[in-house]
PDB file of C-alpha atoms in Angstrom:
ATOM      1  CA  MET A 111      13.769  36.062 -12.076  1.00  0.00           C
ATOM      2  CA  LEU A 112      14.574  34.363  -8.775  1.00  0.00           C
ATOM      3  CA  GLU A 113      17.157  31.571  -9.045  1.00  0.00           C
ATOM      4  CA  VAL A 114      16.045  28.433  -7.224  1.00  0.00           C
ATOM      5  CA  LYS A 115      18.473  25.712  -6.131  1.00  0.00           C
ATOM      6  CA  VAL A 116      16.382  22.560  -6.120  1.00  0.00           C
ATOM      7  CA  LYS A 117      17.293  19.095  -4.824  1.00  0.00           C
ATOM      8  CA  THR A 118      15.358  16.630  -6.998  1.00  0.00           C
ATOM      9  CA  GLN A 119      15.257  15.970 -10.730  1.00  0.00           C
ATOM     10  CA  PRO A 120      11.479  16.375 -11.224  1.00  0.00           C
ATOM     11  CA  ILE A 121      11.529  19.804  -9.553  1.00  0.00           C
ATOM     12  CA  ARG A 122      14.643  20.853 -11.511  1.00  0.00           C
ATOM     13  CA  LYS A 123      12.991  19.801 -14.791  1.00  0.00           C
ATOM     14  CA  LEU A 124       9.786  21.649 -13.881  1.00  0.00           C
ATOM     15  CA  TYR A 125      11.650  24.837 -12.999  1.00  0.00           C
ATOM     16  CA  ASP A 126      13.743  24.721 -16.178  1.00  0.00           C
ATOM     17  CA  TYR A 127      10.589  24.125 -18.212  1.00  0.00           C
ATOM     18  CA  TRP A 128       8.774  27.057 -16.574  1.00  0.00           C
ATOM     19  CA  LEU A 129      11.798  29.316 -17.172  1.00  0.00           C
ATOM     20  CA  SER A 130      11.808  28.289 -20.848  1.00  0.00           C
ATOM     21  CA  LYS A 131       8.197  29.493 -21.151  1.00  0.00           C
ATOM     22  CA  ALA A 132       8.719  32.782 -19.250  1.00  0.00           C
ATOM     23  CA  SER A 133      10.222  35.979 -20.601  1.00  0.00           C
ATOM     24  CA  PRO A 134      11.969  38.747 -18.642  1.00  0.00           C
ATOM     25  CA  ASP A 135       8.798  40.844 -18.469  1.00  0.00           C
ATOM     26  CA  LYS A 136       6.013  38.235 -18.753  1.00  0.00           C
ATOM     27  CA  LEU A 137       4.953  35.176 -16.834  1.00  0.00           C
ATOM     28  CA  PRO A 138       3.983  32.118 -18.846  1.00  0.00           C
ATOM     29  CA  ALA A 139       0.264  31.416 -19.231  1.00  0.00           C
ATOM     30  CA  ARG A 140      -1.578  28.114 -18.907  1.00  0.00           C
ATOM     31  CA  HIS A 141      -1.833  27.937 -22.706  1.00  0.00           C
ATOM     32  CA  ASP A 142       1.997  28.072 -22.900  1.00  0.00           C
ATOM     33  CA  ILE A 143       2.228  24.873 -20.862  1.00  0.00           C
ATOM     34  CA  ASP A 144       1.959  21.629 -22.830  1.00  0.00           C
ATOM     35  CA  PRO A 145       1.474  18.410 -20.812  1.00  0.00           C
ATOM     36  CA  ALA A 146       3.066  16.420 -23.657  1.00  0.00           C
ATOM     37  CA  GLU A 147       6.310  18.319 -22.989  1.00  0.00           C
ATOM     38  CA  MET A 148       6.162  17.515 -19.268  1.00  0.00           C
ATOM     39  CA  ALA A 149       6.026  13.707 -19.302  1.00  0.00           C
ATOM     40  CA  ASP A 150       9.146  13.380 -17.106  1.00  0.00           C
ATOM     41  CA  PHE A 151       7.645  15.361 -14.230  1.00  0.00           C
ATOM     42  CA  LEU A 152       3.874  15.407 -14.841  1.00  0.00           C
ATOM     43  CA  PRO A 153       3.174  12.958 -11.950  1.00  0.00           C
ATOM     44  CA  HIS A 154       4.785  15.518  -9.605  1.00  0.00           C
ATOM     45  CA  LEU A 155       2.527  18.437 -10.569  1.00  0.00           C
ATOM     46  CA  ILE A 156      -0.416  20.253  -9.042  1.00  0.00           C
ATOM     47  CA  LEU A 157      -2.324  22.864 -11.011  1.00  0.00           C
ATOM     48  CA  LEU A 158      -4.272  25.393  -8.951  1.00  0.00           C
ATOM     49  CA  ASP A 159      -6.813  27.933 -10.198  1.00  0.00           C
ATOM     50  CA  VAL A 160      -6.440  31.276  -8.438  1.00  0.00           C
ATOM     51  CA  GLN A 161      -9.530  33.208  -7.412  1.00  0.00           C
ATOM     52  CA  THR A 162      -8.614  36.751  -6.389  1.00  0.00           C
ATOM     53  CA  SER A 163     -11.732  38.137  -4.746  1.00  0.00           C
ATOM     54  CA  PRO A 164     -11.831  36.646  -2.208  1.00  0.00           C
ATOM     55  CA  LEU A 165      -8.485  34.910  -2.501  1.00  0.00           C
ATOM     56  CA  ASP A 166      -8.754  31.144  -2.852  1.00  0.00           C
ATOM     57  CA  PHE A 167      -7.133  28.270  -4.728  1.00  0.00           C
ATOM     58  CA  ARG A 168      -8.908  25.374  -6.455  1.00  0.00           C
ATOM     59  CA  TYR A 169      -7.178  22.088  -7.183  1.00  0.00           C
ATOM     60  CA  ARG A 170      -7.579  21.497 -10.902  1.00  0.00           C
ATOM     61  CA  LEU A 171      -5.000  18.700 -11.321  1.00  0.00           C
ATOM     62  CA  ILE A 172      -3.064  16.524  -8.883  1.00  0.00           C
ATOM     63  CA  GLY A 173      -0.358  14.276 -10.302  1.00  0.00           C
ATOM     64  CA  THR A 174      -0.273  10.568  -9.534  1.00  0.00           C
ATOM     65  CA  HIS A 175       2.980  10.780  -7.551  1.00  0.00           C
ATOM     66  CA  ILE A 176       1.420  13.372  -5.249  1.00  0.00           C
ATOM     67  CA  SER A 177      -1.996  11.737  -4.885  1.00  0.00           C
ATOM     68  CA  ALA A 178      -0.318   8.604  -3.521  1.00  0.00           C
ATOM     69  CA  TYR A 179       0.822  10.653  -0.503  1.00  0.00           C
ATOM     70  CA  LEU A 180      -2.481  12.400   0.271  1.00  0.00           C
ATOM     71  CA  ARG A 181      -5.244  11.319   2.629  1.00  0.00           C
ATOM     72  CA  ASN A 182      -7.951  12.400   0.146  1.00  0.00           C
ATOM     73  CA  ASP A 183      -8.282  13.469  -3.463  1.00  0.00           C
ATOM     74  CA  HIS A 184      -8.519  17.268  -3.434  1.00  0.00           C
ATOM     75  CA  THR A 185      -9.296  17.650  -7.153  1.00  0.00           C
ATOM     76  CA  ASN A 186     -11.921  20.402  -7.654  1.00  0.00           C
ATOM     77  CA  HIS A 187     -11.804  21.363  -3.966  1.00  0.00           C
ATOM     78  CA  TRP A 188     -11.099  24.915  -2.847  1.00  0.00           C
ATOM     79  CA  MET A 189      -8.171  25.217  -0.462  1.00  0.00           C
ATOM     80  CA  SER A 190     -10.336  27.296   1.903  1.00  0.00           C
ATOM     81  CA  THR A 191     -12.506  24.195   2.504  1.00  0.00           C
ATOM     82  CA  LEU A 192      -9.600  21.989   3.611  1.00  0.00           C
ATOM     83  CA  ASP A 193      -8.948  22.187   7.343  1.00  0.00           C
ATOM     84  CA  HIS A 194      -5.151  21.839   7.169  1.00  0.00           C
ATOM     85  CA  GLN A 195      -4.780  24.205   4.184  1.00  0.00           C
ATOM     86  CA  LYS A 196      -7.223  27.044   4.745  1.00  0.00           C
ATOM     87  CA  PRO A 197      -5.855  30.261   6.232  1.00  0.00           C
ATOM     88  CA  PRO A 198      -3.957  30.565   8.376  1.00  0.00           C
ATOM     89  CA  SER A 199      -1.704  27.789   7.093  1.00  0.00           C
ATOM     90  CA  ARG A 200       1.759  27.609   5.622  1.00  0.00           C
ATOM     91  CA  ILE A 201       0.566  26.225   2.280  1.00  0.00           C
ATOM     92  CA  TRP A 202      -2.031  29.020   1.958  1.00  0.00           C
ATOM     93  CA  ASP A 203       0.573  31.665   2.787  1.00  0.00           C
ATOM     94  CA  ASN A 204       3.023  30.206   0.256  1.00  0.00           C
ATOM     95  CA  CYS A 205       0.417  30.258  -2.522  1.00  0.00           C
ATOM     96  CA  LYS A 206      -0.640  33.776  -1.540  1.00  0.00           C
ATOM     97  CA  GLN A 207       2.987  34.915  -1.716  1.00  0.00           C
ATOM     98  CA  ALA A 208       3.350  33.459  -5.231  1.00  0.00           C
ATOM     99  CA  VAL A 209       0.234  35.364  -6.332  1.00  0.00           C
ATOM    100  CA  GLU A 210       1.250  38.646  -4.698  1.00  0.00           C
ATOM    101  CA  THR A 211       4.878  38.642  -5.857  1.00  0.00           C
ATOM    102  CA  ALA A 212       4.356  36.902  -9.232  1.00  0.00           C
ATOM    103  CA  GLN A 213       7.609  35.068  -8.477  1.00  0.00           C
ATOM    104  CA  PRO A 214       8.542  31.418  -7.912  1.00  0.00           C
ATOM    105  CA  ILE A 215       8.273  30.350  -4.288  1.00  0.00           C
ATOM    106  CA  TYR A 216      10.541  27.593  -2.956  1.00  0.00           C
ATOM    107  CA  PRO A 217       9.028  27.197   0.496  1.00  0.00           C
ATOM    108  CA  SER A 218      10.134  23.861   2.069  1.00  0.00           C
ATOM    109  CA  THR A 219       6.614  23.065   3.231  1.00  0.00           C
ATOM    110  CA  PRO A 220       6.536  20.234   5.795  1.00  0.00           C
ATOM    111  CA  TYR A 221       4.710  17.055   4.822  1.00  0.00           C
ATOM    112  CA  VAL A 222       1.378  16.486   6.571  1.00  0.00           C
ATOM    113  CA  GLY A 223      -0.210  13.226   5.504  1.00  0.00           C
ATOM    114  CA  PRO A 224      -0.758   9.554   6.189  1.00  0.00           C
ATOM    115  CA  LYS A 225       2.743   8.285   5.318  1.00  0.00           C
ATOM    116  CA  LYS A 226       4.915   8.161   8.457  1.00  0.00           C
ATOM    117  CA  ASP A 227       8.207   7.439   6.687  1.00  0.00           C
ATOM    118  CA  ILE A 228       8.447  10.754   4.810  1.00  0.00           C
ATOM    119  CA  VAL A 229      11.445  12.770   5.955  1.00  0.00           C
ATOM    120  CA  GLU A 230      11.333  15.583   3.440  1.00  0.00           C
ATOM    121  CA  MET A 231       9.040  17.160   0.921  1.00  0.00           C
ATOM    122  CA  GLU A 232      10.369  19.462  -1.787  1.00  0.00           C
ATOM    123  CA  ASP A 233       7.912  21.855  -3.358  1.00  0.00           C
ATOM    124  CA  LEU A 234       8.101  24.699  -5.833  1.00  0.00           C
ATOM    125  CA  ILE A 235       5.240  27.091  -6.624  1.00  0.00           C
ATOM    126  CA  LEU A 236       5.325  28.745 -10.050  1.00  0.00           C
ATOM    127  CA  PRO A 237       2.938  31.522 -11.105  1.00  0.00           C
ATOM    128  CA  LEU A 238       1.066  31.509 -14.417  1.00  0.00           C
ATOM    129  CA  ALA A 239      -0.753  34.519 -15.861  1.00  0.00           C
ATOM    130  CA  ARG A 240      -3.059  34.692 -18.867  1.00  0.00           C
ATOM    131  CA  ASP A 241      -2.065  38.341 -19.423  1.00  0.00           C
ATOM    132  CA  GLY A 242       1.591  37.742 -18.483  1.00  0.00           C
ATOM    133  CA  VAL A 243       1.279  39.849 -15.307  1.00  0.00           C
ATOM    134  CA  ASN A 244      -1.700  39.008 -13.072  1.00  0.00           C
ATOM    135  CA  VAL A 245      -1.397  35.510 -11.621  1.00  0.00           C
ATOM    136  CA  ASP A 246      -4.460  33.368 -12.317  1.00  0.00           C
ATOM    137  CA  MET A 247      -3.001  29.875 -11.877  1.00  0.00           C
ATOM    138  CA  LEU A 248      -0.227  28.215  -9.907  1.00  0.00           C
ATOM    139  CA  LEU A 249       1.871  25.332 -11.184  1.00  0.00           C
ATOM    140  CA  VAL A 250       3.247  23.410  -8.208  1.00  0.00           C
ATOM    141  CA  GLY A 251       5.854  20.664  -8.228  1.00  0.00           C
ATOM    142  CA  VAL A 252       6.194  18.247  -5.307  1.00  0.00           C
ATOM    143  CA  THR A 253       8.528  15.360  -4.480  1.00  0.00           C
ATOM    144  CA  TYR A 254       8.770  13.251  -1.334  1.00  0.00           C
ATOM    145  CA  THR A 255      11.775  11.589   0.288  1.00  0.00           C
ATOM    146  CA  ARG A 256      11.225   8.486   2.387  1.00  0.00           C
ATOM    147  CA  LYS A 257      13.505   7.506   5.270  1.00  0.00           C
ATOM    148  CA  SER A 258      14.915   4.516   3.402  1.00  0.00           C
ATOM    149  CA  ALA A 259      14.955   5.987  -0.088  1.00  0.00           C
ATOM    150  CA  PRO A 260      17.150   8.463  -1.953  1.00  0.00           C
ATOM    151  CA  LEU A 261      15.686  11.723  -3.206  1.00  0.00           C
ATOM    152  CA  ILE A 262      13.118  11.093  -5.939  1.00  0.00           C
TER     153      ILE A 262
END
């Protein structure tokens, strides 16, 4: 499994949690993930459904920390319907890579949103698979750093 060197506590906790649910030859599934065990970083999570034919991603859950930094609530929207996320876009390509490789993706996606004081966004895309192999969901962690604030 790819080792990821993260910067913020919520992303570190998410990655450690995901690793604890994975095995050397199987990805964790959605049913392995328990929100009650993720209280420390739940506000920093996005859960995406993966549709494979044609490829698309549907926002199932957007944590409260993340929604505060978005222009609109994307819950239940398909990524292909969002102008700044549909292909070709960096976020689409990052999600596609996570599906195709069945590996964590630590992409350093730039922040695009209404808040002008964001200097950095840290994101981590983690694959989930009902059968342990074929990715059918993505668990994404996101934190934001403001100009005047330490990493959160």
